[in-house]
Amino acid sequence: MATTTAPKSPTSTKSARAAKSGANNRRWALIFAGAAILVFVFYQYLLPHLDQSVKSVFDSWLPISTLEESLVWIICAIGLNIVVGYAGLLDLGYVAFWAIGGYTAGWLMSSFFNNVDFSFFGVIPPQPGGIHINFWIVLVIAAAFCALWGVIIGAPTLRLKGDYLAIVTLGFGEIIPQVFYNGDCIGPACWNVSNGTQGIYPVDSMNAPKILPGMKGATLGIFDQPYKYIFFCLVAALCVFVSLRIREGRLGRAWLAIREDELAASMMGVPLMRTKLAAYAVGAAMGGFGGVIFAEYVGGVVPDRFNFSISITLLAMVVLGGMGNVWGVMVGALVLAWINATGLKQIGVTFNQVFHTSINFPANNYLLFGGILVLMMLFRRAGLFPEMRTKAVLEEDEVADDAGGTHLSDPEEVTA
Amino acid sequence: MAISAAQPVTTEDLALSAQRITVKFGGLVAVNDVTFDIPDKGIVSLIGPNGAGKTTFFNVLTGLYAPSAGTVTLDGQNITAMAPHKIAKLGMGRTFQNIRLFATMTAEENVLVAMHSHTKAGITSTVLRLPSQRREERESSDAALELLDFVGIGKRYDEYARNLSYGDQRRLEIARALALRPKVLLLDEPTAGMNPQESAAFVGFVHRVRDEKEVSILLIEHDMSVVMRVSERVTVMDRGEKISEGTPDEVRNDQRVVEAYLGRTGTEGSAR
């Protein structure tokens, strides 16, 4: 080992890699922000004045409601990415947090609890009763509530690893929607906490500051979709911002270390439980955002929207986009959400028209998802836009798989 | 040689003290009643043939296994069966026999991870980049680069750990362990895979680490030339038991050690 001290490295300048990833983040942020503003301007100010035929094309192929739904998926996928992509914990029950967030909105923004009459800067409907709290406050409450549930669910399950963890999270992902499904008569007193299969409907419109020209008022109902869209975008942007900032800091490094080598991380003073719980809580909080926004988008909460396939679709989005890379995950979520909501249906309609067939495309969407995932694993294992550090590894692996390169940290070998 | 019961030292002078450690896996006794001390700022080695229980013993010290009996004291604190991250925080750094770096993190990030327990930026201050968090990051980064310089890979701070050469990976592991500001540094076969020149240079390096970072060092080592030159005291284990302890010279001449390594048959004529 060298006994001479190497010349002092430039400590004040940022590392080249950090600078590069910073530039990369700025570029992506600009692309997404630009696209979001463009879409808004187009749908709000241009489309209504365009020809009917153009309008119908956009209405069928890319309605603004699909974009809004995509934003819900994007927010949840970013949350799941923290758990799966950053900390490397396979979570198959993420829908639980989406559901809890949705029902939080249902409880706090509707006439559901009609025996109380409480409002706090909320949108109060004509009929009395219920709790009506301001949308933005509910957003914060739901995030906190979901984070709490993330910890409650995580505390017993995070002691498990890998496949076992996946199975247990899958269980929780089933239990929580079932609780809401059967929640119209809980306990001996037969409390109604969720209205059972009927769900909670309607949920109050959202309140938004009147910041844009032409906004009808400070309350956005289901028909003010382009305006809602811009606020949904802001929430998604917040999730991206939080993800990126945490990733660069102390906690993000600890998550990465756990993903790379759990044992070594614990030996280097990283408390495994706390760090994993933090990942769960942050991920769950974003699921809470997604839930509230979904309730706002649909105008209510219905339990059969929260099924297992949502967890799987979210996971597919994360994998397709590129685990660990927020931007890739956003692209993955956009693509799959669009295919799910309109793309497949429209492709089917066109296909059937051209070939005079009558194949039901949307009914086979999981076939398509399965196909996409298999192709991904064959040709682009790291996703469409992999994280820089993973990309380097995977590319090298393909080149030098048997060239005898030093492979670090075999997870199979338990100890020194 | 009555060294095996090296008791008269008071615990204040010991960086680490393991008293009568026994580890049982089912019916198998992997470590049997081993007492072992690391004097403050000392360099000691643990040697023994394969399967002697060295690694098991190591894992008890770092908190990976809870001993069936016995206590471990680090700098006066009882750390027996404490969680590994807590022991690490109290001042125990280690390297691994088969290198276990965080492969897709840069050298600097690897070191920064080990500073986790000494830093405290939370989620809010990280998201908002509060001045306290920024200062902490800057100080951590400076300290990390300094450590990388110390082990001689300062220029490669921005390289992914997996892209470093084997020797540099070993250096990075030591830098990472030192980032814990340990009182005791455990090196598990640090010269494995090194050529004789590198091993020779390593001896000097270990002394430099001890002197400049003021740590006590425990090595598990197979290379006898390294062990004999670097250690102030050597402990020999065989089949889960401590069979000898003393200065390198004393141990080298201990009949039981020779037997453990060469087998009884090799010394049959003189032993009986």
PDB file of N, CA, C and O in Angstrom, chain A residues 1-2 8-9 11 15-17 245-246 248 250-251 253-254 257 260-261 263-264 266-271 282 389 393 396 408-409 413-416, chain B residues 55 59 64 85 88 94 97-100 103-104 109 112 116 119 121 126-127 129 137 142 149 154 158-160 162-163 169 171 180 188 201 205:
ATOM      1  N   MET A   1       0.829  -1.206   0.000  1.00  0.00           N
ATOM      2  CA  MET A   1       0.000   0.000   0.000  1.00  0.00           C
ATOM      3  C   MET A   1       0.864   1.257   0.000  1.00  0.00           C
ATOM      4  O   MET A   1       1.904   1.306   0.636  1.00  0.00           O
ATOM      5  N   ALA A   2       0.421   2.211  -0.703  1.00  0.00           N
ATOM      6  CA  ALA A   2       1.195   3.446  -0.824  1.00  0.00           C
ATOM      7  C   ALA A   2       1.262   4.144   0.517  1.00  0.00           C
ATOM      8  O   ALA A   2       0.269   4.288   1.212  1.00  0.00           O
ATOM      9  N   LYS A   8      -3.743  16.498  -2.656  1.00  0.00           N
ATOM     10  CA  LYS A   8      -5.104  16.779  -2.186  1.00  0.00           C
ATOM     11  C   LYS A   8      -6.058  16.946  -3.364  1.00  0.00           C
ATOM     12  O   LYS A   8      -5.800  17.672  -4.308  1.00  0.00           O
ATOM     13  N   SER A   9      -7.174  16.231  -3.279  1.00  0.00           N
ATOM     14  CA  SER A   9      -8.157  16.334  -4.359  1.00  0.00           C
ATOM     15  C   SER A   9      -8.898  17.653  -4.248  1.00  0.00           C
ATOM     16  O   SER A   9      -8.968  18.238  -3.179  1.00  0.00           O
ATOM     17  N   THR A  11     -11.500  19.615  -3.297  1.00  0.00           N
ATOM     18  CA  THR A  11     -12.658  19.350  -2.459  1.00  0.00           C
ATOM     19  C   THR A  11     -13.790  20.332  -2.730  1.00  0.00           C
ATOM     20  O   THR A  11     -14.947  20.032  -2.521  1.00  0.00           O
ATOM     21  N   SER A  15     -18.001  16.736  -7.793  1.00  0.00           N
ATOM     22  CA  SER A  15     -17.479  15.653  -8.599  1.00  0.00           C
ATOM     23  C   SER A  15     -18.115  15.696  -9.988  1.00  0.00           C
ATOM     24  O   SER A  15     -19.234  16.156 -10.175  1.00  0.00           O
ATOM     25  N   ALA A  16     -17.364  15.199 -10.948  1.00  0.00           N
ATOM     26  CA  ALA A  16     -17.831  15.230 -12.337  1.00  0.00           C
ATOM     27  C   ALA A  16     -19.139  14.471 -12.487  1.00  0.00           C
ATOM     28  O   ALA A  16     -20.046  14.875 -13.208  1.00  0.00           O
ATOM     29  N   ARG A  17     -19.209  13.347 -11.777  1.00  0.00           N
ATOM     30  CA  ARG A  17     -20.407  12.536 -11.883  1.00  0.00           C
ATOM     31  C   ARG A  17     -21.641  13.253 -11.332  1.00  0.00           C
ATOM     32  O   ARG A  17     -22.713  13.228 -11.932  1.00  0.00           O
ATOM     33  N   ARG A 245     -34.146  14.963  -4.331  1.00  0.00           N
ATOM     34  CA  ARG A 245     -33.394  15.563  -3.231  1.00  0.00           C
ATOM     35  C   ARG A 245     -32.990  14.520  -2.198  1.00  0.00           C
ATOM     36  O   ARG A 245     -31.848  14.493  -1.747  1.00  0.00           O
ATOM     37  N   ILE A 246     -33.947  13.658  -1.837  1.00  0.00           N
ATOM     38  CA  ILE A 246     -33.619  12.662  -0.815  1.00  0.00           C
ATOM     39  C   ILE A 246     -32.539  11.723  -1.338  1.00  0.00           C
ATOM     40  O   ILE A 246     -31.627  11.338  -0.623  1.00  0.00           O
ATOM     41  N   GLU A 248     -30.089  12.261  -3.203  1.00  0.00           N
ATOM     42  CA  GLU A 248     -28.733  12.791  -3.172  1.00  0.00           C
ATOM     43  C   GLU A 248     -28.175  12.916  -1.758  1.00  0.00           C
ATOM     44  O   GLU A 248     -26.989  13.143  -1.594  1.00  0.00           O
ATOM     45  N   ARG A 250     -28.094  11.979   2.629  1.00  0.00           N
ATOM     46  CA  ARG A 250     -27.624  10.931   3.527  1.00  0.00           C
ATOM     47  C   ARG A 250     -28.540   9.707   3.482  1.00  0.00           C
ATOM     48  O   ARG A 250     -28.082   8.573   3.382  1.00  0.00           O
ATOM     49  N   LEU A 251     -29.859   9.954   3.511  1.00  0.00           N
ATOM     50  CA  LEU A 251     -30.799   8.837   3.521  1.00  0.00           C
ATOM     51  C   LEU A 251     -30.770   8.089   2.199  1.00  0.00           C
ATOM     52  O   LEU A 251     -30.810   6.852   2.162  1.00  0.00           O
ATOM     53  N   ARG A 253     -28.317   7.746   0.149  1.00  0.00           N
ATOM     54  CA  ARG A 253     -27.121   6.899   0.074  1.00  0.00           C
ATOM     55  C   ARG A 253     -27.303   5.637   0.906  1.00  0.00           C
ATOM     56  O   ARG A 253     -26.886   4.552   0.497  1.00  0.00           O
ATOM     57  N   ALA A 254     -27.958   5.793   2.059  1.00  0.00           N
ATOM     58  CA  ALA A 254     -28.172   4.613   2.911  1.00  0.00           C
ATOM     59  C   ALA A 254     -29.090   3.623   2.189  1.00  0.00           C
ATOM     60  O   ALA A 254     -28.866   2.413   2.230  1.00  0.00           O
ATOM     61  N   ALA A 257     -27.100   1.847  -0.377  1.00  0.00           N
ATOM     62  CA  ALA A 257     -26.185   0.901   0.242  1.00  0.00           C
ATOM     63  C   ALA A 257     -26.931  -0.367   0.624  1.00  0.00           C
ATOM     64  O   ALA A 257     -26.433  -1.481   0.429  1.00  0.00           O
ATOM     65  N   GLU A 260     -27.537  -2.385  -2.373  1.00  0.00           N
ATOM     66  CA  GLU A 260     -26.331  -3.033  -2.875  1.00  0.00           C
ATOM     67  C   GLU A 260     -25.903  -4.205  -2.002  1.00  0.00           C
ATOM     68  O   GLU A 260     -25.555  -5.260  -2.513  1.00  0.00           O
ATOM     69  N   ASP A 261     -25.858  -3.985  -0.712  1.00  0.00           N
ATOM     70  CA  ASP A 261     -25.358  -5.019   0.185  1.00  0.00           C
ATOM     71  C   ASP A 261     -25.827  -4.700   1.603  1.00  0.00           C
ATOM     72  O   ASP A 261     -25.233  -3.886   2.304  1.00  0.00           O
ATOM     73  N   LEU A 263     -25.900  -6.449   4.374  1.00  0.00           N
ATOM     74  CA  LEU A 263     -25.035  -6.800   5.499  1.00  0.00           C
ATOM     75  C   LEU A 263     -23.909  -5.780   5.663  1.00  0.00           C
ATOM     76  O   LEU A 263     -23.658  -5.282   6.758  1.00  0.00           O
ATOM     77  N   ALA A 264     -23.271  -5.455   4.547  1.00  0.00           N
ATOM     78  CA  ALA A 264     -22.182  -4.484   4.623  1.00  0.00           C
ATOM     79  C   ALA A 264     -22.719  -3.144   5.118  1.00  0.00           C
ATOM     80  O   ALA A 264     -22.068  -2.462   5.911  1.00  0.00           O
ATOM     81  N   SER A 266     -25.176  -2.591   7.184  1.00  0.00           N
ATOM     82  CA  SER A 266     -25.395  -2.601   8.633  1.00  0.00           C
ATOM     83  C   SER A 266     -24.066  -2.546   9.373  1.00  0.00           C
ATOM     84  O   SER A 266     -23.949  -1.923  10.427  1.00  0.00           O
ATOM     85  N   MET A 267     -23.045  -3.161   8.798  1.00  0.00           N
ATOM     86  CA  MET A 267     -21.721  -3.127   9.429  1.00  0.00           C
ATOM     87  C   MET A 267     -21.095  -1.743   9.330  1.00  0.00           C
ATOM     88  O   MET A 267     -20.111  -1.449   9.991  1.00  0.00           O
ATOM     89  N   MET A 268     -21.612  -0.920   8.418  1.00  0.00           N
ATOM     90  CA  MET A 268     -21.084   0.435   8.281  1.00  0.00           C
ATOM     91  C   MET A 268     -21.966   1.429   9.029  1.00  0.00           C
ATOM     92  O   MET A 268     -21.989   2.622   8.732  1.00  0.00           O
ATOM     93  N   GLY A 269     -22.762   0.913   9.946  1.00  0.00           N
ATOM     94  CA  GLY A 269     -23.514   1.799  10.828  1.00  0.00           C
ATOM     95  C   GLY A 269     -24.848   2.264  10.297  1.00  0.00           C
ATOM     96  O   GLY A 269     -25.440   3.179  10.851  1.00  0.00           O
ATOM     97  N   VAL A 270     -25.345   1.651   9.223  1.00  0.00           N
ATOM     98  CA  VAL A 270     -26.663   2.035   8.714  1.00  0.00           C
ATOM     99  C   VAL A 270     -27.715   1.197   9.434  1.00  0.00           C
ATOM    100  O   VAL A 270     -27.692  -0.030   9.329  1.00  0.00           O
ATOM    101  N   PRO A 271     -28.613   1.828  10.193  1.00  0.00           N
ATOM    102  CA  PRO A 271     -29.645   1.043  10.868  1.00  0.00           C
ATOM    103  C   PRO A 271     -30.650   0.522   9.845  1.00  0.00           C
ATOM    104  O   PRO A 271     -31.387   1.303   9.231  1.00  0.00           O
ATOM    105  N   VAL A 282     -41.864   7.186   3.105  1.00  0.00           N
ATOM    106  CA  VAL A 282     -41.843   8.186   2.034  1.00  0.00           C
ATOM    107  C   VAL A 282     -42.617   7.676   0.821  1.00  0.00           C
ATOM    108  O   VAL A 282     -43.430   8.397   0.224  1.00  0.00           O
ATOM    109  N   ARG A 389     -25.958   4.706 -12.784  1.00  0.00           N
ATOM    110  CA  ARG A 389     -25.043   3.749 -12.175  1.00  0.00           C
ATOM    111  C   ARG A 389     -25.385   2.309 -12.546  1.00  0.00           C
ATOM    112  O   ARG A 389     -24.503   1.493 -12.762  1.00  0.00           O
ATOM    113  N   VAL A 393     -23.232  -0.693 -14.969  1.00  0.00           N
ATOM    114  CA  VAL A 393     -23.016  -2.072 -14.538  1.00  0.00           C
ATOM    115  C   VAL A 393     -23.542  -3.054 -15.564  1.00  0.00           C
ATOM    116  O   VAL A 393     -22.865  -4.000 -15.957  1.00  0.00           O
ATOM    117  N   GLU A 396     -21.489  -3.237 -18.753  1.00  0.00           N
ATOM    118  CA  GLU A 396     -20.249  -3.955 -18.533  1.00  0.00           C
ATOM    119  C   GLU A 396     -20.476  -5.445 -18.423  1.00  0.00           C
ATOM    120  O   GLU A 396     -19.723  -6.241 -18.959  1.00  0.00           O
ATOM    121  N   LEU A 408     -18.102  -7.795  -7.374  1.00  0.00           N
ATOM    122  CA  LEU A 408     -18.147  -7.433  -5.960  1.00  0.00           C
ATOM    123  C   LEU A 408     -19.314  -8.104  -5.266  1.00  0.00           C
ATOM    124  O   LEU A 408     -20.316  -8.426  -5.879  1.00  0.00           O
ATOM    125  N   SER A 409     -19.144  -8.279  -4.021  1.00  0.00           N
ATOM    126  CA  SER A 409     -20.219  -8.586  -3.094  1.00  0.00           C
ATOM    127  C   SER A 409     -21.231  -9.590  -3.599  1.00  0.00           C
ATOM    128  O   SER A 409     -22.320  -9.252  -4.017  1.00  0.00           O
ATOM    129  N   GLU A 413     -22.891 -15.212  -0.304  1.00  0.00           N
ATOM    130  CA  GLU A 413     -21.944 -15.454   0.775  1.00  0.00           C
ATOM    131  C   GLU A 413     -22.294 -14.564   1.948  1.00  0.00           C
ATOM    132  O   GLU A 413     -22.225 -13.352   1.856  1.00  0.00           O
ATOM    133  N   VAL A 414     -22.650 -15.201   3.036  1.00  0.00           N
ATOM    134  CA  VAL A 414     -23.229 -14.411   4.101  1.00  0.00           C
ATOM    135  C   VAL A 414     -22.197 -13.585   4.854  1.00  0.00           C
ATOM    136  O   VAL A 414     -22.385 -12.427   5.108  1.00  0.00           O
ATOM    137  N   THR A 415     -21.086 -14.166   5.176  1.00  0.00           N
ATOM    138  CA  THR A 415     -20.143 -13.382   5.968  1.00  0.00           C
ATOM    139  C   THR A 415     -18.736 -13.513   5.434  1.00  0.00           C
ATOM    140  O   THR A 415     -18.470 -14.226   4.485  1.00  0.00           O
ATOM    141  N   ALA A 416     -17.907 -12.770   6.085  1.00  0.00           N
ATOM    142  CA  ALA A 416     -16.503 -12.704   5.693  1.00  0.00           C
ATOM    143  C   ALA A 416     -15.917 -14.075   5.415  1.00  0.00           C
ATOM    144  O   ALA A 416     -15.688 -14.846   6.272  1.00  0.00           O
TER     145      ALA A 416
ATOM    146  N   THR B  55     -13.558 -16.797  11.930  1.00  0.00           N
ATOM    147  CA  THR B  55     -14.577 -15.929  11.340  1.00  0.00           C
ATOM    148  C   THR B  55     -15.815 -15.860  12.226  1.00  0.00           C
ATOM    149  O   THR B  55     -16.410 -14.795  12.406  1.00  0.00           O
ATOM    150  N   ASN B  59     -17.425 -12.572  13.809  1.00  0.00           N
ATOM    151  CA  ASN B  59     -18.828 -12.205  13.661  1.00  0.00           C
ATOM    152  C   ASN B  59     -19.503 -11.936  15.001  1.00  0.00           C
ATOM    153  O   ASN B  59     -20.460 -11.180  15.074  1.00  0.00           O
ATOM    154  N   LEU B  64     -22.835  -9.802  14.456  1.00  0.00           N
ATOM    155  CA  LEU B  64     -23.605 -10.587  13.497  1.00  0.00           C
ATOM    156  C   LEU B  64     -24.191 -11.824  14.164  1.00  0.00           C
ATOM    157  O   LEU B  64     -25.317 -12.210  13.889  1.00  0.00           O
ATOM    158  N   HIS B  85     -25.259  -2.332  13.536  1.00  0.00           N
ATOM    159  CA  HIS B  85     -25.081  -0.905  13.249  1.00  0.00           C
ATOM    160  C   HIS B  85     -24.782  -0.108  14.511  1.00  0.00           C
ATOM    161  O   HIS B  85     -24.106   0.915  14.464  1.00  0.00           O
ATOM    162  N   ALA B  88     -21.145  -0.689  15.243  1.00  0.00           N
ATOM    163  CA  ALA B  88     -20.369   0.113  14.295  1.00  0.00           C
ATOM    164  C   ALA B  88     -20.307   1.559  14.759  1.00  0.00           C
ATOM    165  O   ALA B  88     -19.258   2.199  14.736  1.00  0.00           O
ATOM    166  N   ARG B  94     -14.878  -2.531  10.088  1.00  0.00           N
ATOM    167  CA  ARG B  94     -14.334  -3.798   9.617  1.00  0.00           C
ATOM    168  C   ARG B  94     -14.235  -3.819   8.103  1.00  0.00           C
ATOM    169  O   ARG B  94     -14.890  -3.056   7.406  1.00  0.00           O
ATOM    170  N   GLN B  97     -13.461 -10.310   4.039  1.00  0.00           N
ATOM    171  CA  GLN B  97     -12.531 -11.218   3.375  1.00  0.00           C
ATOM    172  C   GLN B  97     -12.754 -11.191   1.861  1.00  0.00           C
ATOM    173  O   GLN B  97     -11.837 -10.976   1.085  1.00  0.00           O
ATOM    174  N   ASN B  98     -14.016 -11.402   1.461  1.00  0.00           N
ATOM    175  CA  ASN B  98     -14.365 -11.215   0.056  1.00  0.00           C
ATOM    176  C   ASN B  98     -14.961  -9.823  -0.013  1.00  0.00           C
ATOM    177  O   ASN B  98     -15.991  -9.558   0.572  1.00  0.00           O
ATOM    178  N   ILE B  99     -14.301  -8.941  -0.709  1.00  0.00           N
ATOM    179  CA  ILE B  99     -14.620  -7.510  -0.660  1.00  0.00           C
ATOM    180  C   ILE B  99     -16.130  -7.265  -0.809  1.00  0.00           C
ATOM    181  O   ILE B  99     -16.776  -7.820  -1.679  1.00  0.00           O
ATOM    182  N   ARG B 100     -16.648  -6.462   0.096  1.00  0.00           N
ATOM    183  CA  ARG B 100     -18.084  -6.144   0.026  1.00  0.00           C
ATOM    184  C   ARG B 100     -18.286  -4.639  -0.002  1.00  0.00           C
ATOM    185  O   ARG B 100     -18.754  -4.045   0.947  1.00  0.00           O
ATOM    186  N   ALA B 103     -21.157  -1.707  -4.827  1.00  0.00           N
ATOM    187  CA  ALA B 103     -20.530  -1.765  -6.146  1.00  0.00           C
ATOM    188  C   ALA B 103     -20.892  -0.611  -7.068  1.00  0.00           C
ATOM    189  O   ALA B 103     -20.044  -0.089  -7.773  1.00  0.00           O
ATOM    190  N   THR B 104     -22.149  -0.192  -7.066  1.00  0.00           N
ATOM    191  CA  THR B 104     -22.533   0.849  -8.021  1.00  0.00           C
ATOM    192  C   THR B 104     -22.503   2.239  -7.394  1.00  0.00           C
ATOM    193  O   THR B 104     -23.097   3.167  -7.913  1.00  0.00           O
ATOM    194  N   GLU B 109     -18.910   7.964  -2.350  1.00  0.00           N
ATOM    195  CA  GLU B 109     -20.205   7.605  -1.759  1.00  0.00           C
ATOM    196  C   GLU B 109     -20.064   6.437  -0.797  1.00  0.00           C
ATOM    197  O   GLU B 109     -20.723   6.399   0.243  1.00  0.00           O
ATOM    198  N   LEU B 112     -18.969   7.830   2.304  1.00  0.00           N
ATOM    199  CA  LEU B 112     -20.022   8.647   2.916  1.00  0.00           C
ATOM    200  C   LEU B 112     -21.065   7.780   3.627  1.00  0.00           C
ATOM    201  O   LEU B 112     -21.614   8.178   4.655  1.00  0.00           O
ATOM    202  N   HIS B 116     -22.812   7.628   8.015  1.00  0.00           N
ATOM    203  CA  HIS B 116     -24.230   7.726   8.347  1.00  0.00           C
ATOM    204  C   HIS B 116     -24.453   7.945   9.834  1.00  0.00           C
ATOM    205  O   HIS B 116     -25.223   8.812  10.241  1.00  0.00           O
ATOM    206  N   THR B 119     -23.602  11.476  11.136  1.00  0.00           N
ATOM    207  CA  THR B 119     -24.297  12.631  10.573  1.00  0.00           C
ATOM    208  C   THR B 119     -25.762  12.520  10.958  1.00  0.00           C
ATOM    209  O   THR B 119     -26.218  11.477  11.422  1.00  0.00           O
ATOM    210  N   ALA B 121     -28.578  14.624   9.182  1.00  0.00           N
ATOM    211  CA  ALA B 121     -29.555  15.304   8.333  1.00  0.00           C
ATOM    212  C   ALA B 121     -30.799  14.431   8.132  1.00  0.00           C
ATOM    213  O   ALA B 121     -30.691  13.266   7.778  1.00  0.00           O
ATOM    214  N   THR B 126     -32.985  17.593   4.231  1.00  0.00           N
ATOM    215  CA  THR B 126     -32.404  17.170   2.959  1.00  0.00           C
ATOM    216  C   THR B 126     -33.221  17.703   1.795  1.00  0.00           C
ATOM    217  O   THR B 126     -32.682  18.194   0.804  1.00  0.00           O
ATOM    218  N   VAL B 127     -34.553  17.603   1.913  1.00  0.00           N
ATOM    219  CA  VAL B 127     -35.407  18.060   0.821  1.00  0.00           C
ATOM    220  C   VAL B 127     -35.276  19.565   0.645  1.00  0.00           C
ATOM    221  O   VAL B 127     -35.196  20.079  -0.471  1.00  0.00           O
ATOM    222  N   ARG B 129     -32.760  21.368   1.602  1.00  0.00           N
ATOM    223  CA  ARG B 129     -31.337  21.737   1.587  1.00  0.00           C
ATOM    224  C   ARG B 129     -31.056  22.879   2.547  1.00  0.00           C
ATOM    225  O   ARG B 129     -30.542  23.925   2.162  1.00  0.00           O
ATOM    226  N   GLU B 137     -23.069  17.994   4.554  1.00  0.00           N
ATOM    227  CA  GLU B 137     -22.670  17.289   3.334  1.00  0.00           C
ATOM    228  C   GLU B 137     -21.257  17.693   2.926  1.00  0.00           C
ATOM    229  O   GLU B 137     -20.455  16.863   2.525  1.00  0.00           O
ATOM    230  N   ASP B 142     -15.607  16.413   2.420  1.00  0.00           N
ATOM    231  CA  ASP B 142     -14.192  16.722   2.658  1.00  0.00           C
ATOM    232  C   ASP B 142     -13.513  15.605   3.427  1.00  0.00           C
ATOM    233  O   ASP B 142     -12.411  15.168   3.082  1.00  0.00           O
ATOM    234  N   ASP B 149      -7.606   9.975   0.227  1.00  0.00           N
ATOM    235  CA  ASP B 149      -6.211  10.367   0.067  1.00  0.00           C
ATOM    236  C   ASP B 149      -5.322   9.562   0.994  1.00  0.00           C
ATOM    237  O   ASP B 149      -4.252   9.094   0.616  1.00  0.00           O
ATOM    238  N   GLY B 154      -7.155   8.866  -3.545  1.00  0.00           N
ATOM    239  CA  GLY B 154      -7.851  10.149  -3.583  1.00  0.00           C
ATOM    240  C   GLY B 154      -8.245  10.575  -4.978  1.00  0.00           C
ATOM    241  O   GLY B 154      -9.284  11.189  -5.184  1.00  0.00           O
ATOM    242  N   ASP B 158     -14.216   9.595  -7.697  1.00  0.00           N
ATOM    243  CA  ASP B 158     -15.467   9.667  -8.443  1.00  0.00           C
ATOM    244  C   ASP B 158     -15.709   8.398  -9.266  1.00  0.00           C
ATOM    245  O   ASP B 158     -16.599   8.352 -10.099  1.00  0.00           O
ATOM    246  N   GLU B 159     -14.906   7.374  -8.998  1.00  0.00           N
ATOM    247  CA  GLU B 159     -15.038   6.138  -9.788  1.00  0.00           C
ATOM    248  C   GLU B 159     -15.979   5.174  -9.068  1.00  0.00           C
ATOM    249  O   GLU B 159     -15.966   5.097  -7.843  1.00  0.00           O
ATOM    250  N   TYR B 160     -16.805   4.452  -9.829  1.00  0.00           N
ATOM    251  CA  TYR B 160     -17.652   3.440  -9.193  1.00  0.00           C
ATOM    252  C   TYR B 160     -16.760   2.375  -8.561  1.00  0.00           C
ATOM    253  O   TYR B 160     -15.755   1.958  -9.151  1.00  0.00           O
ATOM    254  N   ARG B 162     -16.976  -0.690  -8.292  1.00  0.00           N
ATOM    255  CA  ARG B 162     -16.766  -1.921  -9.050  1.00  0.00           C
ATOM    256  C   ARG B 162     -15.721  -1.740 -10.151  1.00  0.00           C
ATOM    257  O   ARG B 162     -15.175  -2.706 -10.660  1.00  0.00           O
ATOM    258  N   ASN B 163     -15.450  -0.491 -10.519  1.00  0.00           N
ATOM    259  CA  ASN B 163     -14.471  -0.251 -11.576  1.00  0.00           C
ATOM    260  C   ASN B 163     -13.057  -0.081 -11.043  1.00  0.00           C
ATOM    261  O   ASN B 163     -12.123   0.079 -11.814  1.00  0.00           O
ATOM    262  N   GLN B 169      -9.765  -1.531  -4.402  1.00  0.00           N
ATOM    263  CA  GLN B 169     -10.987  -1.909  -3.682  1.00  0.00           C
ATOM    264  C   GLN B 169     -10.660  -2.234  -2.234  1.00  0.00           C
ATOM    265  O   GLN B 169     -11.389  -1.849  -1.321  1.00  0.00           O
ATOM    266  N   ARG B 171      -8.190  -1.013  -0.552  1.00  0.00           N
ATOM    267  CA  ARG B 171      -7.908   0.274   0.098  1.00  0.00           C
ATOM    268  C   ARG B 171      -9.207   0.994   0.432  1.00  0.00           C
ATOM    269  O   ARG B 171      -9.368   1.553   1.513  1.00  0.00           O
ATOM    270  N   LEU B 180     -15.986   5.349   9.946  1.00  0.00           N
ATOM    271  CA  LEU B 180     -16.795   5.166  11.152  1.00  0.00           C
ATOM    272  C   LEU B 180     -16.109   5.782  12.364  1.00  0.00           C
ATOM    273  O   LEU B 180     -16.664   5.761  13.455  1.00  0.00           O
ATOM    274  N   ASP B 188     -10.241  -8.446   7.894  1.00  0.00           N
ATOM    275  CA  ASP B 188     -10.416  -9.875   7.638  1.00  0.00           C
ATOM    276  C   ASP B 188      -9.625 -10.258   6.385  1.00  0.00           C
ATOM    277  O   ASP B 188     -10.015  -9.912   5.277  1.00  0.00           O
ATOM    278  N   ALA B 201       4.360  -3.991   1.636  1.00  0.00           N
ATOM    279  CA  ALA B 201       3.977  -2.583   1.792  1.00  0.00           C
ATOM    280  C   ALA B 201       2.812  -2.460   2.763  1.00  0.00           C
ATOM    281  O   ALA B 201       2.698  -1.473   3.495  1.00  0.00           O
ATOM    282  N   PHE B 205       1.692   0.042   5.984  1.00  0.00           N
ATOM    283  CA  PHE B 205       0.416   0.754   5.937  1.00  0.00           C
ATOM    284  C   PHE B 205      -0.378   0.552   7.224  1.00  0.00           C
ATOM    285  O   PHE B 205      -0.945   1.500   7.783  1.00  0.00           O
TER     286      PHE B 205
END
